mmCIF file of C-alpha atoms and ligand atoms in Angstrom:
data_model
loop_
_atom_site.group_PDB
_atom_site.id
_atom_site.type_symbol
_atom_site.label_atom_id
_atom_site.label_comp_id
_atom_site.label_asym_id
_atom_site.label_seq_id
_atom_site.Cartn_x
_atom_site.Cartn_y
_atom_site.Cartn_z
ATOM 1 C CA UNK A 1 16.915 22.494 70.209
ATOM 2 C CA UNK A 2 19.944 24.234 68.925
ATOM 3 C CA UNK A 3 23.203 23.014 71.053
ATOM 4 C CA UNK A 4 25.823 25.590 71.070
ATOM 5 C CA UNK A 5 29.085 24.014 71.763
ATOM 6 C CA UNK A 6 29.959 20.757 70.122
ATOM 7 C CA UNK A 7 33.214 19.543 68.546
ATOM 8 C CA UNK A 8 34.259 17.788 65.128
ATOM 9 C CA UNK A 9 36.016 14.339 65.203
ATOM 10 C CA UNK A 10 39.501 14.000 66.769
ATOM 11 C CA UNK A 11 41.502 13.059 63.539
ATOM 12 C CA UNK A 12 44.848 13.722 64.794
ATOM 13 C CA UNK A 13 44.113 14.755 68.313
ATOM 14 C CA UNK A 14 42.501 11.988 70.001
ATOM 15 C CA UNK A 15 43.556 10.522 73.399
ATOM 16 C CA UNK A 16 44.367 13.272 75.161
ATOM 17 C CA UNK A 17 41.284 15.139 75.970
ATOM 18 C CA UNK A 18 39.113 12.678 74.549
ATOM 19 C CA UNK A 19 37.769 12.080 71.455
ATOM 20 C CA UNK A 20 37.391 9.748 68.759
ATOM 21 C CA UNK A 21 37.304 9.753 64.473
ATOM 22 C CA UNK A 22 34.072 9.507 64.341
ATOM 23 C CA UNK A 23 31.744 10.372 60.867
ATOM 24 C CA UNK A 24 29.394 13.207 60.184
ATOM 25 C CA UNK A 25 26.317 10.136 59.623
ATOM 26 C CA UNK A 26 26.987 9.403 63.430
ATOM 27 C CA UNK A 27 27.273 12.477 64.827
ATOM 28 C CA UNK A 28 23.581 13.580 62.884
ATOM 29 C CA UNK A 29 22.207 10.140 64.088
ATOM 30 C CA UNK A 30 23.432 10.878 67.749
ATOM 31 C CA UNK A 31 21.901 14.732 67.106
ATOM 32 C CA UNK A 32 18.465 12.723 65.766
ATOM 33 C CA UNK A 33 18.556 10.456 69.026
ATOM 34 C CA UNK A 34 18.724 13.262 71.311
ATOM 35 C CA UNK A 35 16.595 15.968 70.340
ATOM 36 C CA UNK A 36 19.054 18.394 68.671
ATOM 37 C CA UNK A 37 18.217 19.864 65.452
ATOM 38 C CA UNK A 38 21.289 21.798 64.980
ATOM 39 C CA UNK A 39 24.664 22.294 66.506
ATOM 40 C CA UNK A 40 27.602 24.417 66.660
ATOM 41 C CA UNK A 41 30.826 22.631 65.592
ATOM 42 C CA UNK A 42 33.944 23.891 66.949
ATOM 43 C CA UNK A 43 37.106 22.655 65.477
ATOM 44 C CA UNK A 44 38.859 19.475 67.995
ATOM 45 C CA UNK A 45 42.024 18.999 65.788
ATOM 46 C CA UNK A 46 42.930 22.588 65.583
ATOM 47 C CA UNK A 47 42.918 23.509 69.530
ATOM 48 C CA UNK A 48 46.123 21.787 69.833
ATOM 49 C CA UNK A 49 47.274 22.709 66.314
ATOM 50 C CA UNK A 50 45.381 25.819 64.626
ATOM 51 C CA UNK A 51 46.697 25.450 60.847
ATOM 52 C CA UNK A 52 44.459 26.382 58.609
ATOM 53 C CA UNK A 53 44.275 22.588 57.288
ATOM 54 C CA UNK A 54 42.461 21.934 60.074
ATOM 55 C CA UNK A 55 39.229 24.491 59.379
ATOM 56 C CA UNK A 56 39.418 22.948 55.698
ATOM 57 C CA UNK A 57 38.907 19.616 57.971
ATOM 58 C CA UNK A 58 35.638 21.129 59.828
ATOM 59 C CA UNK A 59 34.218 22.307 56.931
ATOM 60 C CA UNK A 60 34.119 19.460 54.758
ATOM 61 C CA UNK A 61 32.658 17.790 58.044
ATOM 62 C CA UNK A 62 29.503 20.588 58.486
ATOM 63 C CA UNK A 63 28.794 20.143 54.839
ATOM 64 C CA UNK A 64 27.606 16.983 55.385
ATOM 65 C CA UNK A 65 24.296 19.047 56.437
ATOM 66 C CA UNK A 66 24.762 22.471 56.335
ATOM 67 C CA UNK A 67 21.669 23.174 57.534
ATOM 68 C CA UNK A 68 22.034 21.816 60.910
ATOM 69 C CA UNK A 69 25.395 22.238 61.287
ATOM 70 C CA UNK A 70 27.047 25.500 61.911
ATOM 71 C CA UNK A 71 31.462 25.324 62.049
ATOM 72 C CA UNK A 72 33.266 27.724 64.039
ATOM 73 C CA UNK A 73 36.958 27.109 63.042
ATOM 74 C CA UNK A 74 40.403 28.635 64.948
ATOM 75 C CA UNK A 75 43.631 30.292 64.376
ATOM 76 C CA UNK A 76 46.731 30.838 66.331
ATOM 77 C CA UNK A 77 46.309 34.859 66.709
ATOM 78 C CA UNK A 78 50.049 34.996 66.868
ATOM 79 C CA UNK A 79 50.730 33.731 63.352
ATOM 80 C CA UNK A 80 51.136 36.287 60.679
ATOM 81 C CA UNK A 81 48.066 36.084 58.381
ATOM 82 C CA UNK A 82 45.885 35.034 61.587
ATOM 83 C CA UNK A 83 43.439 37.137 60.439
ATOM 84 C CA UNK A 84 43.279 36.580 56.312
ATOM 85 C CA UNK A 85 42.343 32.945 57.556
ATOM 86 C CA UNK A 86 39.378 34.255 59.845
ATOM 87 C CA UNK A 87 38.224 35.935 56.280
ATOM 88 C CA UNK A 88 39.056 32.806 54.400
ATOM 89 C CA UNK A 89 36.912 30.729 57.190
ATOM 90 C CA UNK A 90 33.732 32.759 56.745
ATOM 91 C CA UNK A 91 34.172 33.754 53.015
ATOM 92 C CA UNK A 92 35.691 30.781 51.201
ATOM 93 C CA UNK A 93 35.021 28.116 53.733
ATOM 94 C CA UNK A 94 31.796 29.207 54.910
ATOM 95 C CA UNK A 95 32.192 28.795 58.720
ATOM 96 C CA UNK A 96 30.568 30.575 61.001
ATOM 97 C CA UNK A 97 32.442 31.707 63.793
ATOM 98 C CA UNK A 98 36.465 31.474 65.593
ATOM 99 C CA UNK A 99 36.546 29.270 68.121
ATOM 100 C CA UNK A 100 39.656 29.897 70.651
ATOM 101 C CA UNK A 101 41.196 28.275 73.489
ATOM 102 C CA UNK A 102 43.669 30.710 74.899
ATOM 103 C CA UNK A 103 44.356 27.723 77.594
ATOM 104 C CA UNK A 104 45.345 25.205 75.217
ATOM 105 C CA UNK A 105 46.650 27.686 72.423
ATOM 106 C CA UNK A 106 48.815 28.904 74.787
ATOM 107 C CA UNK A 107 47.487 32.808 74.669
ATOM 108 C CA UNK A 108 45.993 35.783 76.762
ATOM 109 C CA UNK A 109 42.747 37.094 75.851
ATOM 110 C CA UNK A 110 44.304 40.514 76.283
ATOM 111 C CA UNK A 111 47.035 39.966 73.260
ATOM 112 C CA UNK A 112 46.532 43.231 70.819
ATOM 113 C CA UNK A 113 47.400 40.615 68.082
ATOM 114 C CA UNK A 114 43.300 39.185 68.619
ATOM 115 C CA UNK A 115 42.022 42.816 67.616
ATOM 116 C CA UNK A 116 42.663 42.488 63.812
ATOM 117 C CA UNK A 117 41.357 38.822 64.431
ATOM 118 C CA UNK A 118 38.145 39.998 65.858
ATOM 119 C CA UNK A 119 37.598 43.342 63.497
ATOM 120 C CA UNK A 120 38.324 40.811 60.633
ATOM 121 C CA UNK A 121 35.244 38.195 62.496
ATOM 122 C CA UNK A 122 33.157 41.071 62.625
ATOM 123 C CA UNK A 123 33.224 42.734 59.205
ATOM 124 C CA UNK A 124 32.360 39.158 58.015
ATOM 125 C CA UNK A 125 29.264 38.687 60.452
ATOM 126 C CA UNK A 126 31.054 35.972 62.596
ATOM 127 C CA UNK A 127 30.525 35.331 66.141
ATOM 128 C CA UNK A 128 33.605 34.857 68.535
ATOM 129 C CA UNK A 129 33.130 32.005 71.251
ATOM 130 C CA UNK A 130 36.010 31.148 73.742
ATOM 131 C CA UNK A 131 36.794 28.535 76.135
ATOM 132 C CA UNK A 132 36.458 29.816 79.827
ATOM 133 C CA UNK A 133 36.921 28.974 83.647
ATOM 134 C CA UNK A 134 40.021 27.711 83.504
ATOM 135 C CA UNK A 135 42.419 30.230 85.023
ATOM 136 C CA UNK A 136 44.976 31.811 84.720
ATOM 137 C CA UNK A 137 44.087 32.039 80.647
ATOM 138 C CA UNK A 138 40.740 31.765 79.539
ATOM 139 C CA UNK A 139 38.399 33.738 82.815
ATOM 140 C CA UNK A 140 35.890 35.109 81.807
ATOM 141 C CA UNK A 141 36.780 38.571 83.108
ATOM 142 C CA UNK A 142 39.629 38.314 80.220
ATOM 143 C CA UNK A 143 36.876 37.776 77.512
ATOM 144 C CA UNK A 144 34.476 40.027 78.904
ATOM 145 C CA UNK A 145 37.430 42.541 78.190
ATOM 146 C CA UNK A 146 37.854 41.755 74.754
ATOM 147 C CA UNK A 147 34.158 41.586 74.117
ATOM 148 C CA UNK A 148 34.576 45.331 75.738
ATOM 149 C CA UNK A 149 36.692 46.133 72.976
ATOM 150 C CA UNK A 150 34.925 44.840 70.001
ATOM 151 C CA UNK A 151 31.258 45.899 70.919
ATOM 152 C CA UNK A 152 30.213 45.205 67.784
ATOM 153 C CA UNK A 153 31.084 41.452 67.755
ATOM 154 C CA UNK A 154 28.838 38.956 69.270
ATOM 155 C CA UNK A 155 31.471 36.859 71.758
ATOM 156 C CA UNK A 156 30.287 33.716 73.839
ATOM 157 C CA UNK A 157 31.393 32.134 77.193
ATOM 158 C CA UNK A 158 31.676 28.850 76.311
ATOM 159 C CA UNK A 159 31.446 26.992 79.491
ATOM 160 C CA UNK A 160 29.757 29.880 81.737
ATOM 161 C CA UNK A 161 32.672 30.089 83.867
ATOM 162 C CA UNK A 162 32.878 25.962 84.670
ATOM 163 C CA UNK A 163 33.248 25.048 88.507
ATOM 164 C CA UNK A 164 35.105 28.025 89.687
ATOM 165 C CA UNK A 165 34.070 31.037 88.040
ATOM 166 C CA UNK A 166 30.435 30.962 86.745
ATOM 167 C CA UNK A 167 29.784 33.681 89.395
ATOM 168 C CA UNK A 168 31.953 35.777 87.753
ATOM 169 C CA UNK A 169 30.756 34.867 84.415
ATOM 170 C CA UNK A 170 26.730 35.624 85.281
ATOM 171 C CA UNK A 171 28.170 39.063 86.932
ATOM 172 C CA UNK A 172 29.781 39.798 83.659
ATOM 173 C CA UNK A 173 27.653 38.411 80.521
ATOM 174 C CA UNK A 174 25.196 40.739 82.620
ATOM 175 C CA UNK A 175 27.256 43.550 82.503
ATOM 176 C CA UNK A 176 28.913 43.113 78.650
ATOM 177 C CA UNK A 177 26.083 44.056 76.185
ATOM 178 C CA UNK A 178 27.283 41.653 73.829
ATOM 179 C CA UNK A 179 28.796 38.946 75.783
ATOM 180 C CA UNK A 180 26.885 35.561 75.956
ATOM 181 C CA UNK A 181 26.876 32.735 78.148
ATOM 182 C CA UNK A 182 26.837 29.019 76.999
ATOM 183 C CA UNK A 183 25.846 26.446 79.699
ATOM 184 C CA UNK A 184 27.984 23.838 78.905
ATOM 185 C CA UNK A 185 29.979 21.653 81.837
ATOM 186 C CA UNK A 186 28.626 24.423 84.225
ATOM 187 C CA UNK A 187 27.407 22.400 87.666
ATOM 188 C CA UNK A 188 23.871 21.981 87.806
ATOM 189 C CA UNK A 189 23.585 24.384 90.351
ATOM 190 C CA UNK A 190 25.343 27.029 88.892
ATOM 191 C CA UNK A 191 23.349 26.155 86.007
ATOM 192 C CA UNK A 192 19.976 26.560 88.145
ATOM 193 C CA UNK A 193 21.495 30.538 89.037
ATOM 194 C CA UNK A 194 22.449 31.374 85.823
ATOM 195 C CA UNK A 195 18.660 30.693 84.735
ATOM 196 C CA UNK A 196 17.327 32.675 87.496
ATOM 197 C CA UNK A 197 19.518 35.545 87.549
ATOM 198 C CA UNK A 198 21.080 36.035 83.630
ATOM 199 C CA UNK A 199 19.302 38.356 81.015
ATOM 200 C CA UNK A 200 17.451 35.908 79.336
ATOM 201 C CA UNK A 201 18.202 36.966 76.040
ATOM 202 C CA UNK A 202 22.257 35.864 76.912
ATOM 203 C CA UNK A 203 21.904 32.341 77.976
ATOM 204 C CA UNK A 204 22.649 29.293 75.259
ATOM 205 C CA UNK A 205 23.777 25.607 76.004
ATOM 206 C CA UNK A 206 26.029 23.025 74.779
ATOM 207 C CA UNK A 207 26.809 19.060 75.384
ATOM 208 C CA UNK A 208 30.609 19.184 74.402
ATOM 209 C CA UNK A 209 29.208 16.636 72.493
ATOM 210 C CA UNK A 210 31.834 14.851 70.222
ATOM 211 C CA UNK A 211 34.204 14.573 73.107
ATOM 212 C CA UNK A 212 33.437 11.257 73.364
ATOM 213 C CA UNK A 213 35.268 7.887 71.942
ATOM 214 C CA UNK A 214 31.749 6.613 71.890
ATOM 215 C CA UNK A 215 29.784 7.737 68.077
ATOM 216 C CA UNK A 216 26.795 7.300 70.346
ATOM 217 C CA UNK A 217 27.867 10.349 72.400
ATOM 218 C CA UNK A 218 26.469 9.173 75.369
ATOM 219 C CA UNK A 219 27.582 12.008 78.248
ATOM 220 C CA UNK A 220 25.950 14.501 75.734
ATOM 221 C CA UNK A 221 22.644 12.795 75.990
ATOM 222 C CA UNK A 222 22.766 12.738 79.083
ATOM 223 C CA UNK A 223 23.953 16.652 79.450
ATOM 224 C CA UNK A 224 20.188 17.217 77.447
ATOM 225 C CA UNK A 225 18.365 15.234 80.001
ATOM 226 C CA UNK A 226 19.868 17.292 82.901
ATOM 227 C CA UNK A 227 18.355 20.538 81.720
ATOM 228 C CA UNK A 228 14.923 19.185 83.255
ATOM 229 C CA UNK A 229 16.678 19.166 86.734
ATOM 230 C CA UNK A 230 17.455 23.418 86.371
ATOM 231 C CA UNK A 231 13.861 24.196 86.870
ATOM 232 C CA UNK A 232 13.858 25.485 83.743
ATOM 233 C CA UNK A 233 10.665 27.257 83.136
ATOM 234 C CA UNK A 234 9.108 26.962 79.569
ATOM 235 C CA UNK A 235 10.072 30.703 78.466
ATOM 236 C CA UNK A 236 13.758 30.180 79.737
ATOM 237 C CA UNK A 237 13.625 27.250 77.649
ATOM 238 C CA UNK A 238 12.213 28.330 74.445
ATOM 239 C CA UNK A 239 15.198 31.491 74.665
ATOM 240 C CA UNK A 240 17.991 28.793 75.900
ATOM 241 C CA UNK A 241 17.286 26.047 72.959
ATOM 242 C CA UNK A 242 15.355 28.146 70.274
ATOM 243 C CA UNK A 243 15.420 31.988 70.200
ATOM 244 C CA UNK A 244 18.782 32.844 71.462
ATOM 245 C CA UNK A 245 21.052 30.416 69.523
ATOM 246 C CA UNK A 246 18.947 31.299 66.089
ATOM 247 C CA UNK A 247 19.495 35.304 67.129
ATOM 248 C CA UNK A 248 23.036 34.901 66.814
ATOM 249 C CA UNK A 249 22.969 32.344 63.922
ATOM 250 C CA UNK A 250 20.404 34.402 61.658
ATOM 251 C CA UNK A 251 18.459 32.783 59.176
ATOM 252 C CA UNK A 252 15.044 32.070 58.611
ATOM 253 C CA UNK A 253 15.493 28.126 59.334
ATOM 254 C CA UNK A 254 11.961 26.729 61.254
ATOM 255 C CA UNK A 255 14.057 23.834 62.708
HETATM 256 ZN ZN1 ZN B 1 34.323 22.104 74.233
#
């Protein structure tokens, strides 16, 4: 299975929201223990403080296997040269994706100042995934927007819309051509609607593994095991885990 929404080690940020130091051997021996072949690692340190430090942090942490791990590093979109370090992510540091958390980088989603940021993401083949449903930043009608403007750019929920607004998220990763959908903290019910009702080709998941002061990761195993409770059916499955995540990755990998 390919999980979707993980995070690197708290260095400098733990204690807040969670999170530990933790090393790259334990977080691939936690992956090994739990099924996961390869994850997406969004930055931990640089949601409370994007400098660009912090993606040179996450990237010395994927290459510890850069074949199962994929970095998606951040910015603050305000900062002048915001978007010559979304090029210097994907070209020089060989990241994947932006991670941002317009909640905790204290941002709107509608800011013009993200449209270089995302035309820069999408001339270099990155992928865009945001935090979501947490109002009043961060809905995902405000990224569905965005996503609106830059159809070309692959953008994912990434929380399906949490407690309050997952309806709102299904209604709009439906409607937005390129908007995914990550199941990650939803409730299991919510989870169970999503399945039934989204395009199948939009839905991924995600543990939030890493959160954790525990190397072991222990919620995040336990996140994996609750998938068998959605009534997942083996097609949704295969598209959820396999097909969907490796779409939007690319590459030939078999893992
Ligand atoms: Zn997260």
């Amino acid at each position: 299975m390919i999980d979707f929404h993980t995070h690197a080690p708290a260095w400098n940020s733990g204690g807040w929201l969670a999170g530990a130091a933790f090393a790259a051997a334990d977080f691939l021996a936690f992956m090994d223990g739990a099924g996961i072949e390869q994850a997406v690692v969004l930055g931990h340190d640089g949601l409370f403080d994007p400098v660009p430090s912090a993606n040179d942090d996450l990237a010395a942490f994927v290459a510890a296997d850069p074949g199962r791990l994929h970095g998606f590093g951040t910015v603050q979109i305000r900062r002048p040269g915001a978007a010559d370090e979304v090029e210097r992510m994907l070209t020089v540091l060989g990241l994947r994706g932006l991670k941002i958390h317009p909640w905790l980088q204290g941002f709107s989603a509608h800011e013009r100042a993200l449209d270089d940021v995302c035309d820069t993401l999408r001339r270099h083949g990155g992928i865009l995934l945001s935090h979501d449903g947490s109002p009043p930043y961060s809905t995902p009608a405000q990224i569905a927007a965005l996503a609106r403007r830059h159809p070309e750019l692959p953008v994912v929920l990434g929380h399906g819309g949490l407690h309050d607004l997952w309806r709102e998220a299904l209604a709009l990763t439906a409607e937005t051509a390129n908007l995914h959908l990550c199941l990650c903290g939803t409730p299991p019910y919510a989870a169970r609607r999503i399945l039934a009702e989204a395009p199948p080709g939009k839905v991924l998941f995600g543990t939030d593994a890493g959160l954790s002061d525990r190397p072991g990761q222990d919620y995040a195993v336990a996140r994996v095991e609750e998938i068998a409770g959605w009534g997942i059916t083996p097609a949704q499955r295969q598209a959820m885990l396999r097909d969907n995540p490796r779409r939007l990755l690319g590459g030939a990998d078999d893992r």
